[in-house]
mmCIF file of C-alpha atoms in Angstrom:
data_model
loop_
_atom_site.group_PDB
_atom_site.id
_atom_site.type_symbol
_atom_site.label_atom_id
_atom_site.label_comp_id
_atom_site.label_asym_id
_atom_site.label_seq_id
_atom_site.Cartn_x
_atom_site.Cartn_y
_atom_site.Cartn_z
ATOM 1 C CA MET A 202 3.907 -11.666 12.689
ATOM 2 C CA GLU A 203 5.451 -8.588 11.060
ATOM 3 C CA LYS A 204 6.099 -5.539 13.198
ATOM 4 C CA TYR A 205 5.919 -2.790 10.667
ATOM 5 C CA LYS A 206 7.692 0.549 11.484
ATOM 6 C CA THR A 207 6.290 2.493 8.541
ATOM 7 C CA PHE A 208 3.091 1.358 6.864
ATOM 8 C CA VAL A 209 1.680 3.355 3.995
ATOM 9 C CA GLU A 210 -1.798 2.908 2.614
ATOM 10 C CA PHE A 211 -3.244 4.472 -0.581
ATOM 11 C CA GLY A 212 -6.977 4.493 -0.399
ATOM 12 C CA THR A 213 -8.171 4.866 3.144
ATOM 13 C CA GLY A 214 -11.838 4.318 2.594
ATOM 14 C CA LEU A 215 -13.522 4.168 5.923
ATOM 15 C CA GLY A 216 -10.206 3.332 7.594
ATOM 16 C CA CYS A 217 -10.740 -0.286 8.362
ATOM 17 C CA THR A 218 -7.161 -1.391 7.284
ATOM 18 C CA ALA A 219 -5.403 1.705 8.650
ATOM 19 C CA PHE A 220 -7.152 1.402 11.936
ATOM 20 C CA ALA A 221 -6.187 -2.280 12.304
ATOM 21 C CA VAL A 222 -2.585 -1.578 11.410
ATOM 22 C CA ALA A 223 -2.310 1.454 13.788
ATOM 23 C CA SER A 224 -3.973 -0.574 16.494
ATOM 24 C CA ALA A 225 -1.320 -3.364 16.099
ATOM 25 C CA MET A 226 1.489 -0.758 16.145
ATOM 26 C CA LYS A 227 0.080 0.716 19.353
ATOM 27 C CA GLU A 228 0.047 -2.795 20.839
ATOM 28 C CA ASN A 229 3.619 -3.258 19.723
ATOM 29 C CA GLY A 230 4.664 0.106 21.068
ATOM 30 C CA GLU A 231 6.130 1.470 17.787
ATOM 31 C CA GLY A 232 5.322 2.196 14.209
ATOM 32 C CA LYS A 233 3.358 4.749 12.155
ATOM 33 C CA CYS A 234 0.547 4.114 9.664
ATOM 34 C CA ILE A 235 0.279 6.805 6.987
ATOM 35 C CA THR A 236 -2.834 6.614 4.896
ATOM 36 C CA PHE A 237 -3.807 8.745 1.926
ATOM 37 C CA ASP A 238 -7.315 9.468 0.468
ATOM 38 C CA ASN A 239 -9.147 12.407 -1.011
ATOM 39 C CA GLY A 240 -12.349 11.464 0.806
ATOM 40 C CA ARG A 241 -14.371 11.947 -2.327
ATOM 41 C CA GLU A 242 -16.454 8.748 -1.724
ATOM 42 C CA TYR A 243 -17.360 9.755 1.793
ATOM 43 C CA ASP A 244 -21.006 10.673 2.056
ATOM 44 C CA GLY A 245 -20.744 12.992 5.014
ATOM 45 C CA ALA A 246 -23.691 11.332 6.737
ATOM 46 C CA SER A 247 -22.258 12.170 10.201
ATOM 47 C CA ASN A 248 -22.169 15.954 9.654
ATOM 48 C CA MET A 249 -18.332 15.838 9.769
ATOM 49 C CA SER A 250 -15.806 16.212 6.958
ATOM 50 C CA TYR A 251 -13.984 13.092 5.836
ATOM 51 C CA GLN A 252 -10.811 14.188 7.629
ATOM 52 C CA GLU A 253 -12.698 15.031 10.824
ATOM 53 C CA TYR A 254 -14.491 11.740 10.780
ATOM 54 C CA ILE A 255 -11.414 9.610 10.169
ATOM 55 C CA ASN A 256 -9.311 11.403 12.756
ATOM 56 C CA SER A 257 -12.201 11.283 15.306
ATOM 57 C CA MET A 258 -12.279 7.502 14.956
ATOM 58 C CA ALA A 259 -8.424 7.317 15.310
ATOM 59 C CA HIS A 260 -8.865 9.273 18.640
ATOM 60 C CA LYS A 261 -11.782 6.988 19.576
ATOM 61 C CA PHE A 262 -9.509 3.930 19.149
ATOM 62 C CA GLY A 263 -6.636 5.684 20.915
ATOM 63 C CA ILE A 264 -4.347 5.207 18.018
ATOM 64 C CA GLN A 265 -3.610 8.792 17.124
ATOM 65 C CA ASN A 266 0.109 8.504 18.037
ATOM 66 C CA HIS A 267 0.487 5.752 15.295
ATOM 67 C CA PHE A 268 -1.828 7.112 12.665
ATOM 68 C CA ILE A 269 -1.680 9.956 10.148
ATOM 69 C CA LEU A 270 -4.459 10.693 7.489
ATOM 70 C CA SER A 271 -3.322 12.699 4.581
ATOM 71 C CA ASN A 272 -6.511 13.862 3.198
ATOM 72 C CA LYS A 273 -5.483 14.638 -0.446
ATOM 73 C CA GLU A 274 -5.199 13.146 -3.921
ATOM 74 C CA ILE A 275 -2.992 10.128 -4.119
ATOM 75 C CA ASP A 276 -0.119 11.417 -6.297
ATOM 76 C CA PHE A 277 2.908 9.306 -5.011
ATOM 77 C CA THR A 278 4.920 12.412 -4.092
ATOM 78 C CA TRP A 279 5.027 11.718 -0.317
ATOM 79 C CA ARG A 280 8.581 11.011 0.960
ATOM 80 C CA ASP A 281 9.790 10.235 4.432
ATOM 81 C CA ARG A 282 13.266 9.744 6.016
ATOM 82 C CA ASN A 283 12.159 6.394 7.130
ATOM 83 C CA LYS A 284 11.907 3.547 4.691
ATOM 84 C CA VAL A 285 8.578 1.909 4.291
ATOM 85 C CA ASP A 286 8.101 -1.623 5.429
ATOM 86 C CA CYS A 287 4.673 -2.264 3.871
ATOM 87 C CA VAL A 288 2.433 -0.608 1.286
ATOM 88 C CA PHE A 289 -1.268 -1.325 0.913
ATOM 89 C CA ALA A 290 -3.028 0.049 -2.191
ATOM 90 C CA ASP A 291 -6.849 -0.061 -2.458
ATOM 91 C CA PHE A 292 -7.869 2.600 -4.862
ATOM 92 C CA ASP A 293 -6.979 2.105 -8.630
ATOM 93 C CA ARG A 294 -5.720 -1.001 -10.316
ATOM 94 C CA GLU A 295 -5.071 0.446 -13.893
ATOM 95 C CA VAL A 296 -1.632 -0.177 -15.390
ATOM 96 C CA ALA A 297 -0.609 3.505 -15.291
ATOM 97 C CA THR A 298 -1.300 3.571 -11.557
ATOM 98 C CA ILE A 299 0.601 0.356 -10.901
ATOM 99 C CA GLU A 300 3.496 1.855 -12.712
ATOM 100 C CA ARG A 301 3.365 4.982 -10.567
ATOM 101 C CA LEU A 302 2.972 2.930 -7.365
ATOM 102 C CA MET A 303 5.988 0.716 -8.259
ATOM 103 C CA SER A 304 8.176 3.685 -9.090
ATOM 104 C CA TRP A 305 7.301 5.410 -5.780
ATOM 105 C CA ALA A 306 7.711 2.132 -3.894
ATOM 106 C CA LEU A 307 11.076 1.266 -5.227
ATOM 107 C CA TYR A 308 12.322 4.688 -4.148
ATOM 108 C CA SER A 309 10.611 4.487 -0.655
ATOM 109 C CA ILE A 310 10.730 0.857 0.537
ATOM 110 C CA ASP A 311 13.069 -0.966 2.815
ATOM 111 C CA ASP A 312 15.243 -3.864 1.688
ATOM 112 C CA TYR A 313 12.576 -6.380 2.950
ATOM 113 C CA ALA A 314 9.080 -5.059 2.116
ATOM 114 C CA SER A 315 5.630 -5.998 0.944
ATOM 115 C CA ILE A 316 3.273 -4.259 -1.345
ATOM 116 C CA PHE A 317 -0.348 -5.444 -1.183
ATOM 117 C CA ILE A 318 -2.771 -4.471 -3.993
ATOM 118 C CA ASP A 319 -6.310 -5.181 -2.970
ATOM 119 C CA GLY A 320 -8.672 -6.552 -5.505
ATOM 120 C CA LEU A 321 -5.935 -6.650 -8.265
ATOM 121 C CA TYR A 322 -6.819 -10.135 -9.504
ATOM 122 C CA ASN A 323 -10.246 -8.959 -10.579
ATOM 123 C CA TYR A 324 -8.734 -6.401 -12.788
ATOM 124 C CA LYS A 325 -7.175 -8.673 -15.379
ATOM 125 C CA GLU A 326 -5.126 -6.134 -17.313
ATOM 126 C CA GLY A 327 -3.568 -4.750 -14.178
ATOM 127 C CA PHE A 328 -2.952 -8.234 -12.629
ATOM 128 C CA TYR A 329 -1.331 -9.710 -15.784
ATOM 129 C CA TYR A 330 0.758 -6.560 -16.175
ATOM 130 C CA THR A 331 1.889 -6.895 -12.532
ATOM 131 C CA LYS A 332 2.709 -10.495 -13.043
ATOM 132 C CA LEU A 333 4.840 -9.801 -16.149
ATOM 133 C CA LEU A 334 6.503 -6.808 -14.300
ATOM 134 C CA VAL A 335 7.535 -8.851 -11.346
ATOM 135 C CA ASN A 336 8.936 -11.575 -13.755
ATOM 136 C CA LYS A 337 10.943 -8.962 -15.710
ATOM 137 C CA LEU A 338 12.237 -7.364 -12.483
ATOM 138 C CA ASN A 339 13.589 -10.946 -11.442
ATOM 139 C CA GLU A 340 15.292 -11.174 -14.834
ATOM 140 C CA ASN A 341 16.865 -7.658 -14.449
ATOM 141 C CA LYS A 342 14.974 -6.551 -17.569
ATOM 142 C CA ILE A 343 14.049 -3.175 -16.356
ATOM 143 C CA PRO A 344 11.322 -1.102 -18.003
ATOM 144 C CA ASN A 345 12.189 2.501 -18.839
ATOM 145 C CA PHE A 346 9.954 3.937 -16.045
ATOM 146 C CA LEU A 347 11.986 2.077 -13.397
ATOM 147 C CA LEU A 348 15.479 2.717 -14.749
ATOM 148 C CA ALA A 349 16.124 5.192 -11.899
ATOM 149 C CA HIS A 350 15.940 2.207 -9.514
ATOM 150 C CA LYS A 351 18.243 -0.065 -11.500
ATOM 151 C CA GLN A 352 20.603 -0.790 -8.708
ATOM 152 C CA PHE A 353 17.844 -1.534 -6.206
ATOM 153 C CA ILE A 354 16.205 -3.944 -8.588
ATOM 154 C CA GLU A 355 19.444 -5.772 -9.383
ATOM 155 C CA GLU A 356 20.005 -6.257 -5.609
ATOM 156 C CA HIS A 357 16.612 -7.627 -4.729
ATOM 157 C CA SER A 358 14.227 -10.544 -5.576
ATOM 158 C CA PHE A 359 10.478 -10.009 -6.176
ATOM 159 C CA SER A 360 7.734 -12.500 -5.773
ATOM 160 C CA LEU A 361 3.969 -12.180 -6.568
ATOM 161 C CA THR A 362 1.313 -14.222 -4.592
ATOM 162 C CA THR A 363 -2.465 -14.020 -5.085
ATOM 163 C CA ILE A 364 -4.502 -14.300 -1.867
ATOM 164 C CA ARG A 365 -8.002 -15.347 -2.392
ATOM 165 C CA LYS A 366 -10.739 -14.366 0.069
ATOM 166 C CA GLU A 367 -14.473 -14.765 0.168
ATOM 167 C CA ASP A 368 -16.520 -11.828 -1.240
ATOM 168 C CA THR A 369 -19.979 -12.458 0.442
ATOM 169 C CA HIS A 370 -21.257 -8.940 -0.424
ATOM 170 C CA ASN A 371 -20.027 -9.019 -4.090
ATOM 171 C CA THR A 372 -17.854 -5.991 -3.654
ATOM 172 C CA GLY A 373 -15.296 -7.042 -6.346
ATOM 173 C CA GLN A 374 -12.624 -7.528 -3.604
ATOM 174 C CA ASP A 375 -12.332 -11.204 -3.360
ATOM 175 C CA SER A 376 -8.535 -11.284 -3.881
ATOM 176 C CA MET A 377 -5.362 -9.480 -2.978
ATOM 177 C CA CYS A 378 -1.951 -9.528 -4.552
ATOM 178 C CA TRP A 379 1.084 -9.486 -2.570
ATOM 179 C CA ILE A 380 4.475 -8.332 -4.033
ATOM 180 C CA LYS A 381 7.180 -9.463 -1.623
ATOM 181 C CA ILE A 382 10.571 -7.791 -2.052
ATOM 182 C CA GLU A 383 13.679 -9.135 -0.417
ATOM 183 C CA SER A 384 17.451 -8.155 -0.666
ATOM 184 C CA ASP A 385 19.711 -10.635 -2.354
ATOM 185 C CA ASN A 386 22.488 -9.440 -0.084
ATOM 186 C CA ILE A 387 22.734 -11.678 2.963
#
């Protein structure tokens, strides 16, 4: 099992993924889960703001030392001195967003990292674009929007795996794509 030190999630929703990751980090005694969401889809049924609700749940689970909610638009401007081990994206699967995600990730991730994009396989344009992009990165055919990361790309290998899961509630999230990034330097 991976022991992530820095896990970044784009699209918190009700916090299921972030809470599970932060709970594992608490159990491991290290790590920080940073999650981003504007909270626009939260209905406020509990008479709390989105940020209050998510943070109250983090306190309830006792994971506040391993959990940070950034209640803002997802704009891929966040930077940290620590490199990111894992990225989980669950909010937008359009090509333009995938490009912004990949540009941010190649700046921010560690030499051995994973990027998970939930539900991507169901968005064919985004899925096939991501598949083509991963192939091009492995061929060192770097698109213009990633030229700033040329050295990183040349020193790493990329793989794309589709993980199928059952969608009993027909939510459109019956698959996840995993981009695995590994350094070529041994």
